[in-house]
PDB file of C-alpha atoms in Angstrom:
ATOM      1  CA  MET P   1      44.931 123.318 199.605  1.00  0.00           C
ATOM      2  CA  GLU P   2      45.087 126.808 200.968  1.00  0.00           C
ATOM      3  CA  HIS P   3      46.972 129.281 198.629  1.00  0.00           C
ATOM      4  CA  VAL P   4      48.095 132.654 199.765  1.00  0.00           C
ATOM      5  CA  THR P   5      49.666 134.842 197.030  1.00  0.00           C
ATOM      6  CA  GLU P   6      51.587 137.915 197.589  1.00  0.00           C
ATOM      7  CA  PRO P   7      48.770 140.140 196.697  1.00  0.00           C
ATOM      8  CA  ASP P   8      46.665 138.340 198.978  1.00  0.00           C
ATOM      9  CA  ARG P   9      48.746 139.315 202.193  1.00  0.00           C
ATOM     10  CA  GLU P  10      47.178 141.815 204.378  1.00  0.00           C
ATOM     11  CA  PHE P  11      49.687 143.249 206.720  1.00  0.00           C
ATOM     12  CA  ASP P  12      48.830 144.431 210.254  1.00  0.00           C
ATOM     13  CA  GLU P  13      50.849 146.775 212.159  1.00  0.00           C
ATOM     14  CA  VAL P  14      50.918 145.264 215.583  1.00  0.00           C
ATOM     15  CA  VAL P  15      52.974 147.819 217.169  1.00  0.00           C
ATOM     16  CA  GLU P  16      54.790 150.872 215.548  1.00  0.00           C
ATOM     17  CA  GLY P  17      57.088 149.576 212.756  1.00  0.00           C
ATOM     18  CA  VAL P  18      56.276 145.987 213.117  1.00  0.00           C
ATOM     19  CA  ARG P  19      54.069 144.272 210.534  1.00  0.00           C
ATOM     20  CA  LEU P  20      52.685 140.928 210.400  1.00  0.00           C
ATOM     21  CA  ALA P  21      50.843 139.030 207.631  1.00  0.00           C
ATOM     22  CA  ASP P  22      49.229 135.820 207.817  1.00  0.00           C
ATOM     23  CA  LEU P  23      50.308 133.111 205.478  1.00  0.00           C
ATOM     24  CA  ALA P  24      48.912 129.600 204.848  1.00  0.00           C
ATOM     25  CA  THR P  25      47.391 128.082 208.153  1.00  0.00           C
ATOM     26  CA  GLY P  26      46.895 124.328 208.660  1.00  0.00           C
ATOM     27  CA  ALA P  27      45.249 122.540 211.501  1.00  0.00           C
ATOM     28  CA  ARG P  28      48.549 122.212 213.568  1.00  0.00           C
ATOM     29  CA  SER P  29      50.527 125.225 212.596  1.00  0.00           C
ATOM     30  CA  SER P  30      50.332 128.566 211.013  1.00  0.00           C
ATOM     31  CA  MET P  31      52.775 130.786 209.056  1.00  0.00           C
ATOM     32  CA  LYS P  32      53.424 134.405 209.433  1.00  0.00           C
ATOM     33  CA  PHE P  33      55.439 136.930 207.272  1.00  0.00           C
ATOM     34  CA  TRP P  34      56.966 139.517 209.311  1.00  0.00           C
ATOM     35  CA  ARG P  35      58.714 142.931 208.676  1.00  0.00           C
ATOM     36  CA  ILE P  36      60.286 145.073 211.317  1.00  0.00           C
ATOM     37  CA  GLU P  37      61.480 148.435 210.478  1.00  0.00           C
ATOM     38  CA  PRO P  38      64.715 149.856 211.583  1.00  0.00           C
ATOM     39  CA  GLY P  39      64.396 151.233 215.154  1.00  0.00           C
ATOM     40  CA  ALA P  40      61.364 149.169 215.914  1.00  0.00           C
ATOM     41  CA  THR P  41      60.890 146.826 218.586  1.00  0.00           C
ATOM     42  CA  LEU P  42      58.629 143.795 219.013  1.00  0.00           C
ATOM     43  CA  PRO P  43      57.624 143.808 222.764  1.00  0.00           C
ATOM     44  CA  ALA P  44      58.907 140.673 224.843  1.00  0.00           C
ATOM     45  CA  HIS P  45      56.152 138.379 225.231  1.00  0.00           C
ATOM     46  CA  ARG P  46      55.413 134.573 225.916  1.00  0.00           C
ATOM     47  CA  HIS P  47      52.943 132.094 224.496  1.00  0.00           C
ATOM     48  CA  HIS P  48      52.291 128.461 224.626  1.00  0.00           C
ATOM     49  CA  ASN P  49      52.982 128.040 220.870  1.00  0.00           C
ATOM     50  CA  GLU P  50      56.263 126.843 219.758  1.00  0.00           C
ATOM     51  CA  GLN P  51      57.619 129.135 217.165  1.00  0.00           C
ATOM     52  CA  ILE P  52      60.417 128.631 214.328  1.00  0.00           C
ATOM     53  CA  GLY P  53      61.446 131.149 211.849  1.00  0.00           C
ATOM     54  CA  PHE P  54      63.750 132.125 209.152  1.00  0.00           C
ATOM     55  CA  VAL P  55      65.226 135.511 208.549  1.00  0.00           C
ATOM     56  CA  VAL P  56      65.244 136.564 204.781  1.00  0.00           C
ATOM     57  CA  SER P  57      66.733 139.987 204.853  1.00  0.00           C
ATOM     58  CA  GLY P  58      68.144 142.470 207.297  1.00  0.00           C
ATOM     59  CA  VAL P  59      69.556 142.143 210.777  1.00  0.00           C
ATOM     60  CA  LEU P  60      67.230 141.508 213.979  1.00  0.00           C
ATOM     61  CA  THR P  61      68.379 141.084 217.492  1.00  0.00           C
ATOM     62  CA  ALA P  62      66.307 138.464 219.490  1.00  0.00           C
ATOM     63  CA  VAL P  63      65.863 139.746 223.188  1.00  0.00           C
ATOM     64  CA  LEU P  64      65.717 136.718 225.324  1.00  0.00           C
ATOM     65  CA  GLU P  65      65.243 136.510 229.217  1.00  0.00           C
ATOM     66  CA  ASP P  66      69.011 136.261 229.856  1.00  0.00           C
ATOM     67  CA  GLU P  67      70.666 137.123 226.599  1.00  0.00           C
ATOM     68  CA  GLU P  68      70.554 138.656 222.963  1.00  0.00           C
ATOM     69  CA  ARG P  69      71.185 137.016 219.870  1.00  0.00           C
ATOM     70  CA  GLU P  70      71.887 138.637 216.524  1.00  0.00           C
ATOM     71  CA  LEU P  71      69.958 136.937 213.661  1.00  0.00           C
ATOM     72  CA  ARG P  72      71.281 137.499 210.097  1.00  0.00           C
ATOM     73  CA  PRO P  73      69.938 136.730 206.666  1.00  0.00           C
ATOM     74  CA  GLY P  74      69.896 132.876 206.168  1.00  0.00           C
ATOM     75  CA  ASP P  75      69.621 132.240 209.957  1.00  0.00           C
ATOM     76  CA  SER P  76      66.703 130.138 211.438  1.00  0.00           C
ATOM     77  CA  TYR P  77      65.659 130.262 215.086  1.00  0.00           C
ATOM     78  CA  ALA P  78      63.297 128.299 217.454  1.00  0.00           C
ATOM     79  CA  PHE P  79      61.501 129.652 220.639  1.00  0.00           C
ATOM     80  CA  MET P  80      60.216 126.936 222.889  1.00  0.00           C
ATOM     81  CA  SER P  81      56.786 127.046 224.397  1.00  0.00           C
ATOM     82  CA  ASP P  82      56.513 129.869 227.055  1.00  0.00           C
ATOM     83  CA  GLU P  83      59.961 131.131 226.317  1.00  0.00           C
ATOM     84  CA  LEU P  84      60.359 134.923 226.778  1.00  0.00           C
ATOM     85  CA  HIS P  85      61.236 136.623 223.562  1.00  0.00           C
ATOM     86  CA  GLY P  86      61.055 139.816 221.591  1.00  0.00           C
ATOM     87  CA  ALA P  87      63.026 141.703 219.014  1.00  0.00           C
ATOM     88  CA  GLU P  88      64.617 144.802 217.899  1.00  0.00           C
ATOM     89  CA  ASN P  89      65.830 146.101 214.628  1.00  0.00           C
ATOM     90  CA  ARG P  90      69.003 148.054 215.486  1.00  0.00           C
ATOM     91  CA  GLY P  91      70.131 148.224 211.930  1.00  0.00           C
ATOM     92  CA  ASP P  92      69.547 150.681 208.962  1.00  0.00           C
ATOM     93  CA  GLU P  93      67.247 148.360 206.792  1.00  0.00           C
ATOM     94  CA  PRO P  94      63.996 146.440 207.545  1.00  0.00           C
ATOM     95  CA  ALA P  95      64.254 142.948 208.787  1.00  0.00           C
ATOM     96  CA  VAL P  96      62.090 140.560 207.040  1.00  0.00           C
ATOM     97  CA  GLY P  97      61.344 136.816 207.657  1.00  0.00           C
ATOM     98  CA  VAL P  98      58.870 133.961 207.997  1.00  0.00           C
ATOM     99  CA  GLY P  99      57.662 132.359 211.189  1.00  0.00           C
ATOM    100  CA  VAL P 100      55.814 129.322 211.904  1.00  0.00           C
ATOM    101  CA  LEU P 101      53.707 128.677 215.132  1.00  0.00           C
ATOM    102  CA  SER P 102      52.433 125.325 216.388  1.00  0.00           C
ATOM    103  CA  PRO P 103      49.618 125.091 217.397  1.00  0.00           C
ATOM    104  CA  PRO P 104      48.322 128.016 215.097  1.00  0.00           C
ATOM    105  CA  ARG P 105      48.127 131.233 216.864  1.00  0.00           C
ATOM    106  CA  SER P 106      45.277 133.666 216.848  1.00  0.00           C
ATOM    107  CA  GLU P 107      45.952 137.346 216.728  1.00  0.00           C
ATOM    108  CA  PRO P 108      47.685 138.583 220.016  1.00  0.00           C
ATOM    109  CA  ASP P 109      46.811 142.071 221.558  1.00  0.00           C
ATOM    110  CA  TRP P 110      50.507 143.330 221.500  1.00  0.00           C
ATOM    111  CA  GLY P 111      49.838 146.039 224.019  1.00  0.00           C
ATOM    112  CA  THR P 112      48.242 143.421 226.452  1.00  0.00           C
ATOM    113  CA  ALA P 113      51.268 141.011 225.927  1.00  0.00           C
ATOM    114  CA  ALA P 114      53.718 143.600 226.664  1.00  0.00           C
ATOM    115  CA  ARG P 115      51.671 144.669 229.837  1.00  0.00           C
ATOM    116  CA  GLU P 116      51.365 141.059 231.058  1.00  0.00           C
ATOM    117  CA  THR P 117      55.180 140.542 230.700  1.00  0.00           C
ATOM    118  CA  GLU P 118      55.932 143.421 232.610  1.00  0.00           C
ATOM    119  CA  THR P 119      53.262 142.726 235.444  1.00  0.00           C
ATOM    120  CA  ASN P 120      54.755 139.147 235.574  1.00  0.00           C
ATOM    121  CA  ALA P 121      58.350 140.384 235.808  1.00  0.00           C
ATOM    122  CA  GLU P 122      57.337 142.773 238.673  1.00  0.00           C
ATOM    123  CA  SER P 123      55.535 140.224 240.521  1.00  0.00           C
ATOM    124  CA  GLU P 124      58.432 137.682 240.354  1.00  0.00           C
ATOM    125  CA  VAL P 125      60.609 137.750 243.791  1.00  0.00           C
ATOM    126  CA  GLU P 126      64.044 136.440 244.144  1.00  0.00           C
ATOM    127  CA  PRO P 127      64.038 133.035 246.025  1.00  0.00           C
ATOM    128  CA  GLY P 128      64.577 133.729 249.603  1.00  0.00           C
ATOM    129  CA  ARG P 129      63.655 137.420 249.508  1.00  0.00           C
ATOM    130  CA  ALA P 130      60.382 138.706 250.681  1.00  0.00           C
ATOM    131  CA  GLU P 131      58.719 141.643 248.794  1.00  0.00           C
ATOM    132  CA  SER P 132      59.070 145.024 250.520  1.00  0.00           C
ATOM    133  CA  ASP P 133      57.548 148.350 250.191  1.00  0.00           C
ATOM    134  CA  ASP P 134      60.931 150.200 249.918  1.00  0.00           C
TER     135      ASP P 134
END
């Protein structure tokens, strides 16, 4: 059995104001504790892992490709594999929660993830329209 106690948690600040800590990890899924400070943004990104989670405290805005959703304490959420998603804390207190990823996810390079998402968005062309140099 893997057992991670509160004092065992080691936080990484993945972008300014966004901290993640690994919790228990199994062969098919991993769990993360997250904390997003007021005014902080987790950049939009995609990954092959399914991701489900639970908001413990604070209010967070999930930023999706075509919409935004407010997540409050007690809310759960699910991002499907390859679904574009990010998060913003527009409130006055930290947003805290737990996320589960399946399969387990290694540590992403958030700077690279944000650049890859921007590059992919810039390279997408509307159907029936050719790219121009305008």
